[in-house]
Amino acid sequence: MPIEFVPLHPLFAAEVRGVDLAGLYDPAALAELRSAMHRFAVLVFRGQRLDDPGQVAFAERFDGHLHSKTGISALAANRFGNEALTDVSNVDADGQVLPPDDRRRHYSLANRLWHTDASFVEPPGRYSMLSARIVPPVGADTEFADMRAAWDALPDAMKQRCEGLRVHHSIAHSRQTLGFEFSPEEAERLRGVEQPLVRTNRATGRRSLYLASHASRIVGWPVPEGRLLLRDLVEHATRREFIFSHSWREGDLVIWDNLATMHRATPFEDARYRRELRRVTTLDVPATT
Ligand code: OGA
Ligand code: MN
């Protein structure tokens, strides 16, 4: 069956039909999906039957290098015994819904800030693959913003101002923005890295703004001045016309390009309903050949 791409938004994002990811090994089909990622930056696959090992194995086939020291690993052991499989859920190790005052819940609430995954490591995160196992009856959509379109729409003077700037990213910063506190040992493990503010896709040459809630300051600038520019840019990049919102169904798998988009979780009644998703993120390791 040929692969079909159905656009979901005027700028980016498509639903992919005719693909069963658990059984997808054909190199030509995988290459077609990678090239669709360059174009759409977000791909939605409905009705998938991936279990945990299947999801990890697919991520390895698709993009090779898995991010296995995710931010939350500084806080709690991974429930699945595999640090590459991030638990994007509101339940504890016994499957009980986390109470309102649970520290892991507070940490995860920062997913509601606009961000991109793994900008706080080097090499940074490239593709995230999030699969929905249990979803609440209402709410909890995930929103995506097209950072290529956001770059294209900047006035020339602002583009020139951004060129060449470097930004410090740490996952501690996004959590501290919400008042979350780390112990000195945790903070030491989460120091973060510098990233360029503007990126160029190696395959397409398309440029994009590289922003996240993890971005704490512009290197070499006074901190308040850098933070103001970062806030202005996030405000610009998250204008309605740049946003696609995904409503989850069980069995969905969504792949997004962290170097070309930002995303955020949206609220739901998280003390009442379970929401269980799993994420694997790959790293942007350039091909050596
Ligand atoms: C993530 C994330 C958003 C959501 O898994 O990286 O930000 O809606 N998830 O769960
Ligand atoms: Mn995320």
PDB file of C-alpha atoms and ligand atoms in Angstrom:
ATOM      1  CA  MET A   1       0.000   0.000   0.000  1.00  0.00           C
ATOM      2  CA  PRO A   2       1.488   3.398  -0.922  1.00  0.00           C
ATOM      3  CA  ILE A   3       2.160   5.854   1.908  1.00  0.00           C
ATOM      4  CA  GLU A   4      -0.268   8.757   1.917  1.00  0.00           C
ATOM      5  CA  PHE A   5       0.359  12.162   3.535  1.00  0.00           C
ATOM      6  CA  VAL A   6      -2.682  14.250   4.458  1.00  0.00           C
ATOM      7  CA  PRO A   7      -1.741  17.833   5.454  1.00  0.00           C
ATOM      8  CA  LEU A   8      -3.236  18.947   8.773  1.00  0.00           C
ATOM      9  CA  HIS A   9      -2.268  22.635   8.694  1.00  0.00           C
ATOM     10  CA  PRO A  10      -1.411  25.228   6.003  1.00  0.00           C
ATOM     11  CA  LEU A  11       2.267  25.395   7.106  1.00  0.00           C
ATOM     12  CA  PHE A  12       3.285  21.999   8.500  1.00  0.00           C
ATOM     13  CA  ALA A  13       2.078  18.695  10.047  1.00  0.00           C
ATOM     14  CA  ALA A  14       0.554  15.768   8.167  1.00  0.00           C
ATOM     15  CA  GLU A  15      -1.272  12.568   8.976  1.00  0.00           C
ATOM     16  CA  VAL A  16       0.393   9.501   7.507  1.00  0.00           C
ATOM     17  CA  ARG A  17      -1.875   6.734   6.219  1.00  0.00           C
ATOM     18  CA  GLY A  18      -1.041   3.223   5.147  1.00  0.00           C
ATOM     19  CA  VAL A  19       1.836   2.615   7.585  1.00  0.00           C
ATOM     20  CA  ASP A  20       2.102   0.057  10.402  1.00  0.00           C
ATOM     21  CA  LEU A  21       5.209   1.243  12.276  1.00  0.00           C
ATOM     22  CA  ALA A  22       5.643  -1.981  14.274  1.00  0.00           C
ATOM     23  CA  GLY A  23       6.217  -3.884  11.032  1.00  0.00           C
ATOM     24  CA  LEU A  24       8.002  -1.153   9.074  1.00  0.00           C
ATOM     25  CA  TYR A  25      11.482  -2.289   8.047  1.00  0.00           C
ATOM     26  CA  ASP A  26      11.545  -1.348   4.347  1.00  0.00           C
ATOM     27  CA  PRO A  27      14.478   1.098   3.848  1.00  0.00           C
ATOM     28  CA  ALA A  28      12.663   2.940   1.040  1.00  0.00           C
ATOM     29  CA  ALA A  29       9.598   3.516   3.220  1.00  0.00           C
ATOM     30  CA  LEU A  30      11.748   4.681   6.152  1.00  0.00           C
ATOM     31  CA  ALA A  31      13.566   7.076   3.815  1.00  0.00           C
ATOM     32  CA  GLU A  32      10.238   8.397   2.566  1.00  0.00           C
ATOM     33  CA  LEU A  33       9.168   9.135   6.159  1.00  0.00           C
ATOM     34  CA  ARG A  34      12.480  10.874   6.917  1.00  0.00           C
ATOM     35  CA  SER A  35      12.094  13.076   3.901  1.00  0.00           C
ATOM     36  CA  ALA A  36       8.474  13.830   4.896  1.00  0.00           C
ATOM     37  CA  MET A  37       9.816  14.936   8.303  1.00  0.00           C
ATOM     38  CA  HIS A  38      11.950  17.552   6.538  1.00  0.00           C
ATOM     39  CA  ARG A  39       8.853  18.869   4.832  1.00  0.00           C
ATOM     40  CA  PHE A  40       6.126  18.555   7.486  1.00  0.00           C
ATOM     41  CA  ALA A  41       8.161  18.583  10.768  1.00  0.00           C
ATOM     42  CA  VAL A  42       5.237  16.813  12.525  1.00  0.00           C
ATOM     43  CA  LEU A  43       3.817  13.457  11.396  1.00  0.00           C
ATOM     44  CA  VAL A  44       0.753  11.840  12.982  1.00  0.00           C
ATOM     45  CA  PHE A  45       0.199   8.074  12.747  1.00  0.00           C
ATOM     46  CA  ARG A  46      -3.176   6.770  13.958  1.00  0.00           C
ATOM     47  CA  GLY A  47      -4.101   3.259  15.063  1.00  0.00           C
ATOM     48  CA  GLN A  48      -0.582   1.988  15.808  1.00  0.00           C
ATOM     49  CA  ARG A  49       0.099  -1.180  17.818  1.00  0.00           C
ATOM     50  CA  LEU A  50       3.557  -0.420  19.215  1.00  0.00           C
ATOM     51  CA  ASP A  51       4.432  -1.854  22.620  1.00  0.00           C
ATOM     52  CA  ASP A  52       7.383  -0.457  24.631  1.00  0.00           C
ATOM     53  CA  PRO A  53      10.165  -2.532  22.991  1.00  0.00           C
ATOM     54  CA  GLY A  54       8.510  -1.977  19.600  1.00  0.00           C
ATOM     55  CA  GLN A  55       8.541   1.782  20.064  1.00  0.00           C
ATOM     56  CA  VAL A  56      12.235   1.807  21.034  1.00  0.00           C
ATOM     57  CA  ALA A  57      13.115  -0.498  18.123  1.00  0.00           C
ATOM     58  CA  PHE A  58      11.246   1.682  15.639  1.00  0.00           C
ATOM     59  CA  ALA A  59      13.052   4.824  16.907  1.00  0.00           C
ATOM     60  CA  GLU A  60      16.382   3.057  16.377  1.00  0.00           C
ATOM     61  CA  ARG A  61      15.441   2.080  12.824  1.00  0.00           C
ATOM     62  CA  PHE A  62      14.202   5.560  12.071  1.00  0.00           C
ATOM     63  CA  ASP A  63      17.018   7.710  13.415  1.00  0.00           C
ATOM     64  CA  GLY A  64      19.668   5.688  15.234  1.00  0.00           C
ATOM     65  CA  HIS A  65      20.944   7.559  18.283  1.00  0.00           C
ATOM     66  CA  LEU A  66      18.608   7.566  21.279  1.00  0.00           C
ATOM     67  CA  HIS A  67      18.609  10.181  24.016  1.00  0.00           C
ATOM     68  CA  SER A  68      18.925   8.132  27.192  1.00  0.00           C
ATOM     69  CA  LYS A  69      19.828  10.639  29.914  1.00  0.00           C
ATOM     70  CA  THR A  70      16.606  12.603  29.931  1.00  0.00           C
ATOM     71  CA  GLY A  71      15.948  15.374  32.463  1.00  0.00           C
ATOM     72  CA  ILE A  72      13.605  13.425  34.735  1.00  0.00           C
ATOM     73  CA  SER A  73      16.283  10.756  35.293  1.00  0.00           C
ATOM     74  CA  ALA A  74      17.905  13.214  37.728  1.00  0.00           C
ATOM     75  CA  LEU A  75      14.754  12.927  39.860  1.00  0.00           C
ATOM     76  CA  ALA A  76      13.360   9.395  39.739  1.00  0.00           C
ATOM     77  CA  ALA A  77      14.241   5.962  38.351  1.00  0.00           C
ATOM     78  CA  ASN A  78      12.607   5.091  35.034  1.00  0.00           C
ATOM     79  CA  ARG A  79       9.462   2.988  35.563  1.00  0.00           C
ATOM     80  CA  PHE A  80      10.201   0.808  32.515  1.00  0.00           C
ATOM     81  CA  GLY A  81      13.865   0.139  33.329  1.00  0.00           C
ATOM     82  CA  ASN A  82      14.944   1.890  30.120  1.00  0.00           C
ATOM     83  CA  GLU A  83      16.039   5.535  30.332  1.00  0.00           C
ATOM     84  CA  ALA A  84      15.496   5.940  26.589  1.00  0.00           C
ATOM     85  CA  LEU A  85      11.757   5.378  27.071  1.00  0.00           C
ATOM     86  CA  THR A  86      10.506   8.534  28.774  1.00  0.00           C
ATOM     87  CA  ASP A  87       7.387   8.126  30.887  1.00  0.00           C
ATOM     88  CA  VAL A  88       5.053  10.971  29.890  1.00  0.00           C
ATOM     89  CA  SER A  89       2.329  10.050  32.364  1.00  0.00           C
ATOM     90  CA  ASN A  90       0.565  11.276  35.481  1.00  0.00           C
ATOM     91  CA  VAL A  91       0.943   7.982  37.363  1.00  0.00           C
ATOM     92  CA  ASP A  92       3.524   6.557  39.777  1.00  0.00           C
ATOM     93  CA  ALA A  93       5.420   3.244  39.595  1.00  0.00           C
ATOM     94  CA  ASP A  94       2.309   1.368  40.815  1.00  0.00           C
ATOM     95  CA  GLY A  95       0.088   3.005  38.228  1.00  0.00           C
ATOM     96  CA  GLN A  96      -1.631   5.306  40.764  1.00  0.00           C
ATOM     97  CA  VAL A  97      -2.529   8.834  39.644  1.00  0.00           C
ATOM     98  CA  LEU A  98      -0.027  11.297  41.154  1.00  0.00           C
ATOM     99  CA  PRO A  99      -1.505  13.494  43.894  1.00  0.00           C
ATOM    100  CA  PRO A 100      -1.457  17.298  43.431  1.00  0.00           C
ATOM    101  CA  ASP A 101       1.538  17.792  45.749  1.00  0.00           C
ATOM    102  CA  ASP A 102       3.792  15.143  44.143  1.00  0.00           C
ATOM    103  CA  ARG A 103       7.195  16.467  43.123  1.00  0.00           C
ATOM    104  CA  ARG A 104       7.251  14.483  39.838  1.00  0.00           C
ATOM    105  CA  ARG A 105       3.950  16.097  38.914  1.00  0.00           C
ATOM    106  CA  HIS A 106       5.358  19.567  39.560  1.00  0.00           C
ATOM    107  CA  TYR A 107       8.375  18.735  37.419  1.00  0.00           C
ATOM    108  CA  SER A 108       6.142  17.514  34.560  1.00  0.00           C
ATOM    109  CA  LEU A 109       3.929  20.603  34.682  1.00  0.00           C
ATOM    110  CA  ALA A 110       6.779  22.425  32.942  1.00  0.00           C
ATOM    111  CA  ASN A 111       5.783  20.494  29.779  1.00  0.00           C
ATOM    112  CA  ARG A 112       3.027  23.100  29.518  1.00  0.00           C
ATOM    113  CA  LEU A 113       5.629  25.758  28.722  1.00  0.00           C
ATOM    114  CA  TRP A 114       6.596  26.061  25.046  1.00  0.00           C
ATOM    115  CA  HIS A 115       9.729  23.977  24.582  1.00  0.00           C
ATOM    116  CA  THR A 116      11.659  21.609  22.413  1.00  0.00           C
ATOM    117  CA  ASP A 117      13.009  18.299  23.742  1.00  0.00           C
ATOM    118  CA  ALA A 118      16.637  17.840  24.735  1.00  0.00           C
ATOM    119  CA  SER A 119      17.929  21.276  23.746  1.00  0.00           C
ATOM    120  CA  PHE A 120      19.862  21.062  27.026  1.00  0.00           C
ATOM    121  CA  VAL A 121      22.257  18.364  25.813  1.00  0.00           C
ATOM    122  CA  GLU A 122      24.874  18.268  23.080  1.00  0.00           C
ATOM    123  CA  PRO A 123      24.221  16.937  20.475  1.00  0.00           C
ATOM    124  CA  PRO A 124      20.628  18.101  20.958  1.00  0.00           C
ATOM    125  CA  GLY A 125      17.430  16.135  20.478  1.00  0.00           C
ATOM    126  CA  ARG A 126      16.267  15.686  16.893  1.00  0.00           C
ATOM    127  CA  TYR A 127      13.103  13.575  16.594  1.00  0.00           C
ATOM    128  CA  SER A 128      10.681  12.836  19.403  1.00  0.00           C
ATOM    129  CA  MET A 129       8.240   9.948  19.015  1.00  0.00           C
ATOM    130  CA  LEU A 130       5.370  10.107  21.458  1.00  0.00           C
ATOM    131  CA  SER A 131       2.814   7.315  21.599  1.00  0.00           C
ATOM    132  CA  ALA A 132      -0.514   7.429  23.402  1.00  0.00           C
ATOM    133  CA  ARG A 133      -1.509   4.388  25.480  1.00  0.00           C
ATOM    134  CA  ILE A 134      -4.220   5.899  27.739  1.00  0.00           C
ATOM    135  CA  VAL A 135      -5.731   9.331  27.162  1.00  0.00           C
ATOM    136  CA  PRO A 136      -8.280  11.346  29.183  1.00  0.00           C
ATOM    137  CA  PRO A 137     -11.747  11.910  27.663  1.00  0.00           C
ATOM    138  CA  VAL A 138     -11.246  15.675  27.290  1.00  0.00           C
ATOM    139  CA  GLY A 139      -8.299  18.055  27.000  1.00  0.00           C
ATOM    140  CA  ALA A 140      -4.586  17.269  27.092  1.00  0.00           C
ATOM    141  CA  ASP A 141      -3.981  18.092  23.446  1.00  0.00           C
ATOM    142  CA  THR A 142      -0.400  18.791  22.425  1.00  0.00           C
ATOM    143  CA  GLU A 143       0.303  22.001  20.523  1.00  0.00           C
ATOM    144  CA  PHE A 144       3.122  22.442  18.013  1.00  0.00           C
ATOM    145  CA  ALA A 145       4.626  25.639  16.586  1.00  0.00           C
ATOM    146  CA  ASP A 146       6.483  25.805  13.258  1.00  0.00           C
ATOM    147  CA  MET A 147       9.810  27.511  14.000  1.00  0.00           C
ATOM    148  CA  ARG A 148      10.785  27.646  10.308  1.00  0.00           C
ATOM    149  CA  ALA A 149       7.704  29.701   9.481  1.00  0.00           C
ATOM    150  CA  ALA A 150       8.408  31.814  12.577  1.00  0.00           C
ATOM    151  CA  TRP A 151      11.939  32.513  11.310  1.00  0.00           C
ATOM    152  CA  ASP A 152      10.707  33.319   7.786  1.00  0.00           C
ATOM    153  CA  ALA A 153       8.178  35.820   9.186  1.00  0.00           C
ATOM    154  CA  LEU A 154      10.702  37.819  11.239  1.00  0.00           C
ATOM    155  CA  PRO A 155      11.529  41.307   9.955  1.00  0.00           C
ATOM    156  CA  ASP A 156      14.992  41.495   8.340  1.00  0.00           C
ATOM    157  CA  ALA A 157      16.368  43.703  11.123  1.00  0.00           C
ATOM    158  CA  MET A 158      15.377  41.102  13.720  1.00  0.00           C
ATOM    159  CA  LYS A 159      16.882  38.291  11.637  1.00  0.00           C
ATOM    160  CA  GLN A 160      20.162  40.193  11.579  1.00  0.00           C
ATOM    161  CA  ARG A 161      19.997  40.716  15.327  1.00  0.00           C
ATOM    162  CA  CYS A 162      19.547  36.972  15.873  1.00  0.00           C
ATOM    163  CA  GLU A 163      22.258  35.746  13.493  1.00  0.00           C
ATOM    164  CA  GLY A 164      25.236  34.233  15.268  1.00  0.00           C
ATOM    165  CA  LEU A 165      23.789  34.458  18.788  1.00  0.00           C
ATOM    166  CA  ARG A 166      24.292  31.584  21.198  1.00  0.00           C
ATOM    167  CA  VAL A 167      21.870  30.630  23.917  1.00  0.00           C
ATOM    168  CA  HIS A 168      22.334  28.702  27.135  1.00  0.00           C
ATOM    169  CA  HIS A 169      19.733  25.920  27.658  1.00  0.00           C
ATOM    170  CA  SER A 170      19.193  23.872  30.794  1.00  0.00           C
ATOM    171  CA  ILE A 171      16.221  21.811  31.916  1.00  0.00           C
ATOM    172  CA  ALA A 172      16.670  23.281  35.392  1.00  0.00           C
ATOM    173  CA  HIS A 173      15.783  26.705  33.992  1.00  0.00           C
ATOM    174  CA  SER A 174      12.363  25.687  32.621  1.00  0.00           C
ATOM    175  CA  ARG A 175      11.441  24.083  35.949  1.00  0.00           C
ATOM    176  CA  GLN A 176      12.783  27.016  37.987  1.00  0.00           C
ATOM    177  CA  THR A 177      10.634  29.359  35.867  1.00  0.00           C
ATOM    178  CA  LEU A 178       7.642  27.704  37.579  1.00  0.00           C
ATOM    179  CA  GLY A 179       9.275  27.875  41.020  1.00  0.00           C
ATOM    180  CA  PHE A 180      10.393  24.228  41.109  1.00  0.00           C
ATOM    181  CA  GLU A 181      13.480  23.775  43.311  1.00  0.00           C
ATOM    182  CA  PHE A 182      16.407  21.409  42.750  1.00  0.00           C
ATOM    183  CA  SER A 183      18.858  20.102  45.327  1.00  0.00           C
ATOM    184  CA  PRO A 184      22.485  21.192  44.685  1.00  0.00           C
ATOM    185  CA  GLU A 185      23.305  17.624  43.472  1.00  0.00           C
ATOM    186  CA  GLU A 186      20.406  17.621  41.012  1.00  0.00           C
ATOM    187  CA  ALA A 187      21.305  21.095  39.760  1.00  0.00           C
ATOM    188  CA  GLU A 188      24.899  19.958  39.233  1.00  0.00           C
ATOM    189  CA  ARG A 189      23.682  17.170  36.918  1.00  0.00           C
ATOM    190  CA  LEU A 190      21.503  19.585  34.920  1.00  0.00           C
ATOM    191  CA  ARG A 191      23.935  22.362  34.083  1.00  0.00           C
ATOM    192  CA  GLY A 192      23.027  22.534  30.400  1.00  0.00           C
ATOM    193  CA  VAL A 193      24.763  23.554  27.182  1.00  0.00           C
ATOM    194  CA  GLU A 194      25.001  26.357  24.621  1.00  0.00           C
ATOM    195  CA  GLN A 195      23.056  26.192  21.353  1.00  0.00           C
ATOM    196  CA  PRO A 196      22.734  28.487  18.337  1.00  0.00           C
ATOM    197  CA  LEU A 197      19.634  30.705  18.256  1.00  0.00           C
ATOM    198  CA  VAL A 198      19.182  30.078  14.531  1.00  0.00           C
ATOM    199  CA  ARG A 199      19.556  26.672  12.914  1.00  0.00           C
ATOM    200  CA  THR A 200      19.871  25.489   9.334  1.00  0.00           C
ATOM    201  CA  ASN A 201      18.503  22.077   8.368  1.00  0.00           C
ATOM    202  CA  ARG A 202      21.414  20.125   6.841  1.00  0.00           C
ATOM    203  CA  ALA A 203      19.212  18.436   4.225  1.00  0.00           C
ATOM    204  CA  THR A 204      16.965  21.285   3.104  1.00  0.00           C
ATOM    205  CA  GLY A 205      18.883  24.456   4.000  1.00  0.00           C
ATOM    206  CA  ARG A 206      15.741  25.796   5.717  1.00  0.00           C
ATOM    207  CA  ARG A 207      16.415  28.018   8.681  1.00  0.00           C
ATOM    208  CA  SER A 208      14.530  27.980  11.958  1.00  0.00           C
ATOM    209  CA  LEU A 209      14.488  29.704  15.326  1.00  0.00           C
ATOM    210  CA  TYR A 210      15.747  27.440  18.097  1.00  0.00           C
ATOM    211  CA  LEU A 211      13.901  28.379  21.268  1.00  0.00           C
ATOM    212  CA  ALA A 212      12.619  26.594  24.360  1.00  0.00           C
ATOM    213  CA  SER A 213      11.539  27.186  27.935  1.00  0.00           C
ATOM    214  CA  HIS A 214      14.984  25.729  28.701  1.00  0.00           C
ATOM    215  CA  ALA A 215      16.671  28.799  27.147  1.00  0.00           C
ATOM    216  CA  SER A 216      17.972  30.796  30.098  1.00  0.00           C
ATOM    217  CA  ARG A 217      20.175  33.525  28.603  1.00  0.00           C
ATOM    218  CA  ILE A 218      21.989  34.770  25.543  1.00  0.00           C
ATOM    219  CA  VAL A 219      25.696  34.129  25.837  1.00  0.00           C
ATOM    220  CA  GLY A 220      27.666  37.350  26.355  1.00  0.00           C
ATOM    221  CA  TRP A 221      24.578  39.507  26.978  1.00  0.00           C
ATOM    222  CA  PRO A 222      23.275  40.922  30.245  1.00  0.00           C
ATOM    223  CA  VAL A 223      20.842  38.262  31.527  1.00  0.00           C
ATOM    224  CA  PRO A 224      17.697  40.483  31.613  1.00  0.00           C
ATOM    225  CA  GLU A 225      18.331  41.794  28.107  1.00  0.00           C
ATOM    226  CA  GLY A 226      18.818  38.282  26.737  1.00  0.00           C
ATOM    227  CA  ARG A 227      15.710  36.981  28.480  1.00  0.00           C
ATOM    228  CA  LEU A 228      13.651  39.805  27.046  1.00  0.00           C
ATOM    229  CA  LEU A 229      14.744  38.983  23.505  1.00  0.00           C
ATOM    230  CA  LEU A 230      14.022  35.277  24.092  1.00  0.00           C
ATOM    231  CA  ARG A 231      10.542  36.113  25.404  1.00  0.00           C
ATOM    232  CA  ASP A 232       9.799  38.393  22.471  1.00  0.00           C
ATOM    233  CA  LEU A 233      10.880  35.662  20.055  1.00  0.00           C
ATOM    234  CA  VAL A 234       8.765  32.987  21.776  1.00  0.00           C
ATOM    235  CA  GLU A 235       5.779  35.327  21.659  1.00  0.00           C
ATOM    236  CA  HIS A 236       6.314  35.854  17.943  1.00  0.00           C
ATOM    237  CA  ALA A 237       6.903  32.151  17.224  1.00  0.00           C
ATOM    238  CA  THR A 238       3.720  31.047  18.999  1.00  0.00           C
ATOM    239  CA  ARG A 239       1.277  33.278  17.140  1.00  0.00           C
ATOM    240  CA  ARG A 240      -1.887  31.358  16.238  1.00  0.00           C
ATOM    241  CA  GLU A 241      -1.029  31.006  12.550  1.00  0.00           C
ATOM    242  CA  PHE A 242       2.112  28.989  13.398  1.00  0.00           C
ATOM    243  CA  ILE A 243       0.321  26.473  15.629  1.00  0.00           C
ATOM    244  CA  PHE A 244      -1.080  23.009  14.999  1.00  0.00           C
ATOM    245  CA  SER A 245      -2.915  21.262  17.835  1.00  0.00           C
ATOM    246  CA  HIS A 246      -3.061  17.464  18.088  1.00  0.00           C
ATOM    247  CA  SER A 247      -5.985  15.749  19.864  1.00  0.00           C
ATOM    248  CA  TRP A 248      -4.797  12.379  21.097  1.00  0.00           C
ATOM    249  CA  ARG A 249      -6.457   9.016  20.556  1.00  0.00           C
ATOM    250  CA  GLU A 250      -5.131   5.780  21.991  1.00  0.00           C
ATOM    251  CA  GLY A 251      -2.829   4.180  19.423  1.00  0.00           C
ATOM    252  CA  ASP A 252      -1.538   7.492  18.060  1.00  0.00           C
ATOM    253  CA  LEU A 253       2.153   7.992  17.519  1.00  0.00           C
ATOM    254  CA  VAL A 254       3.362  11.489  16.691  1.00  0.00           C
ATOM    255  CA  ILE A 255       6.875  12.240  15.472  1.00  0.00           C
ATOM    256  CA  TRP A 256       8.139  15.814  15.601  1.00  0.00           C
ATOM    257  CA  ASP A 257      11.366  17.510  14.634  1.00  0.00           C
ATOM    258  CA  ASN A 258      12.711  19.253  17.736  1.00  0.00           C
ATOM    259  CA  LEU A 259      15.039  21.366  15.595  1.00  0.00           C
ATOM    260  CA  ALA A 260      12.155  22.819  13.559  1.00  0.00           C
ATOM    261  CA  THR A 261       9.283  23.064  16.066  1.00  0.00           C
ATOM    262  CA  MET A 262       8.348  23.823  19.663  1.00  0.00           C
ATOM    263  CA  HIS A 263       5.532  22.080  21.507  1.00  0.00           C
ATOM    264  CA  ARG A 264       3.625  22.211  24.763  1.00  0.00           C
ATOM    265  CA  ALA A 265       1.136  20.128  26.716  1.00  0.00           C
ATOM    266  CA  THR A 266      -2.261  21.618  27.545  1.00  0.00           C
ATOM    267  CA  PRO A 267      -4.252  21.205  30.785  1.00  0.00           C
ATOM    268  CA  PHE A 268      -6.661  18.420  31.735  1.00  0.00           C
ATOM    269  CA  GLU A 269      -8.154  17.126  34.981  1.00  0.00           C
ATOM    270  CA  ASP A 270      -4.988  15.308  35.939  1.00  0.00           C
ATOM    271  CA  ALA A 271      -6.055  14.347  39.481  1.00  0.00           C
ATOM    272  CA  ARG A 272      -9.103  12.606  38.003  1.00  0.00           C
ATOM    273  CA  TYR A 273      -8.044  10.972  34.723  1.00  0.00           C
ATOM    274  CA  ARG A 274      -5.071   8.857  33.782  1.00  0.00           C
ATOM    275  CA  ARG A 275      -2.936   9.920  30.876  1.00  0.00           C
ATOM    276  CA  GLU A 276      -0.150   7.589  29.808  1.00  0.00           C
ATOM    277  CA  LEU A 277       2.184   8.247  26.931  1.00  0.00           C
ATOM    278  CA  ARG A 278       5.712   7.075  26.148  1.00  0.00           C
ATOM    279  CA  ARG A 279       8.369   9.057  24.363  1.00  0.00           C
ATOM    280  CA  VAL A 280      11.628   8.183  22.649  1.00  0.00           C
ATOM    281  CA  THR A 281      13.820  11.070  21.489  1.00  0.00           C
ATOM    282  CA  THR A 282      16.770  10.740  19.128  1.00  0.00           C
ATOM    283  CA  LEU A 283      19.893  12.903  19.073  1.00  0.00           C
ATOM    284  CA  ASP A 284      21.048  15.063  16.186  1.00  0.00           C
ATOM    285  CA  VAL A 285      24.253  13.160  15.497  1.00  0.00           C
ATOM    286  CA  PRO A 286      25.497  14.148  12.028  1.00  0.00           C
ATOM    287  CA  ALA A 287      26.201  11.292   9.641  1.00  0.00           C
ATOM    288  CA  THR A 288      29.941  10.627   9.478  1.00  0.00           C
ATOM    289  CA  THR A 289      29.999   9.514   5.862  1.00  0.00           C
TER     290      THR A 289
HETATM  291  C1  OGA B   1       6.934  15.490  25.631  1.00  0.00           C
HETATM  292  C2  OGA B   1       5.934  16.549  25.858  1.00  0.00           C
HETATM  293  C3  OGA B   1       3.590  17.045  25.793  1.00  0.00           C
HETATM  294  C4  OGA B   1       2.324  16.349  26.168  1.00  0.00           C
HETATM  295  O1  OGA B   1       6.589  14.307  25.740  1.00  0.00           O
HETATM  296  O2  OGA B   1       8.081  15.838  25.314  1.00  0.00           O
HETATM  297  O3  OGA B   1       6.289  17.694  25.946  1.00  0.00           O
HETATM  298  O4  OGA B   1       1.251  16.827  25.742  1.00  0.00           O
HETATM  299  N1  OGA B   1       4.666  16.144  25.895  1.00  0.00           N
HETATM  300  O5  OGA B   1       2.392  15.343  26.888  1.00  0.00           O
HETATM  301 MN    MN B   2       8.463  17.817  25.324  1.00  0.00          MN
END
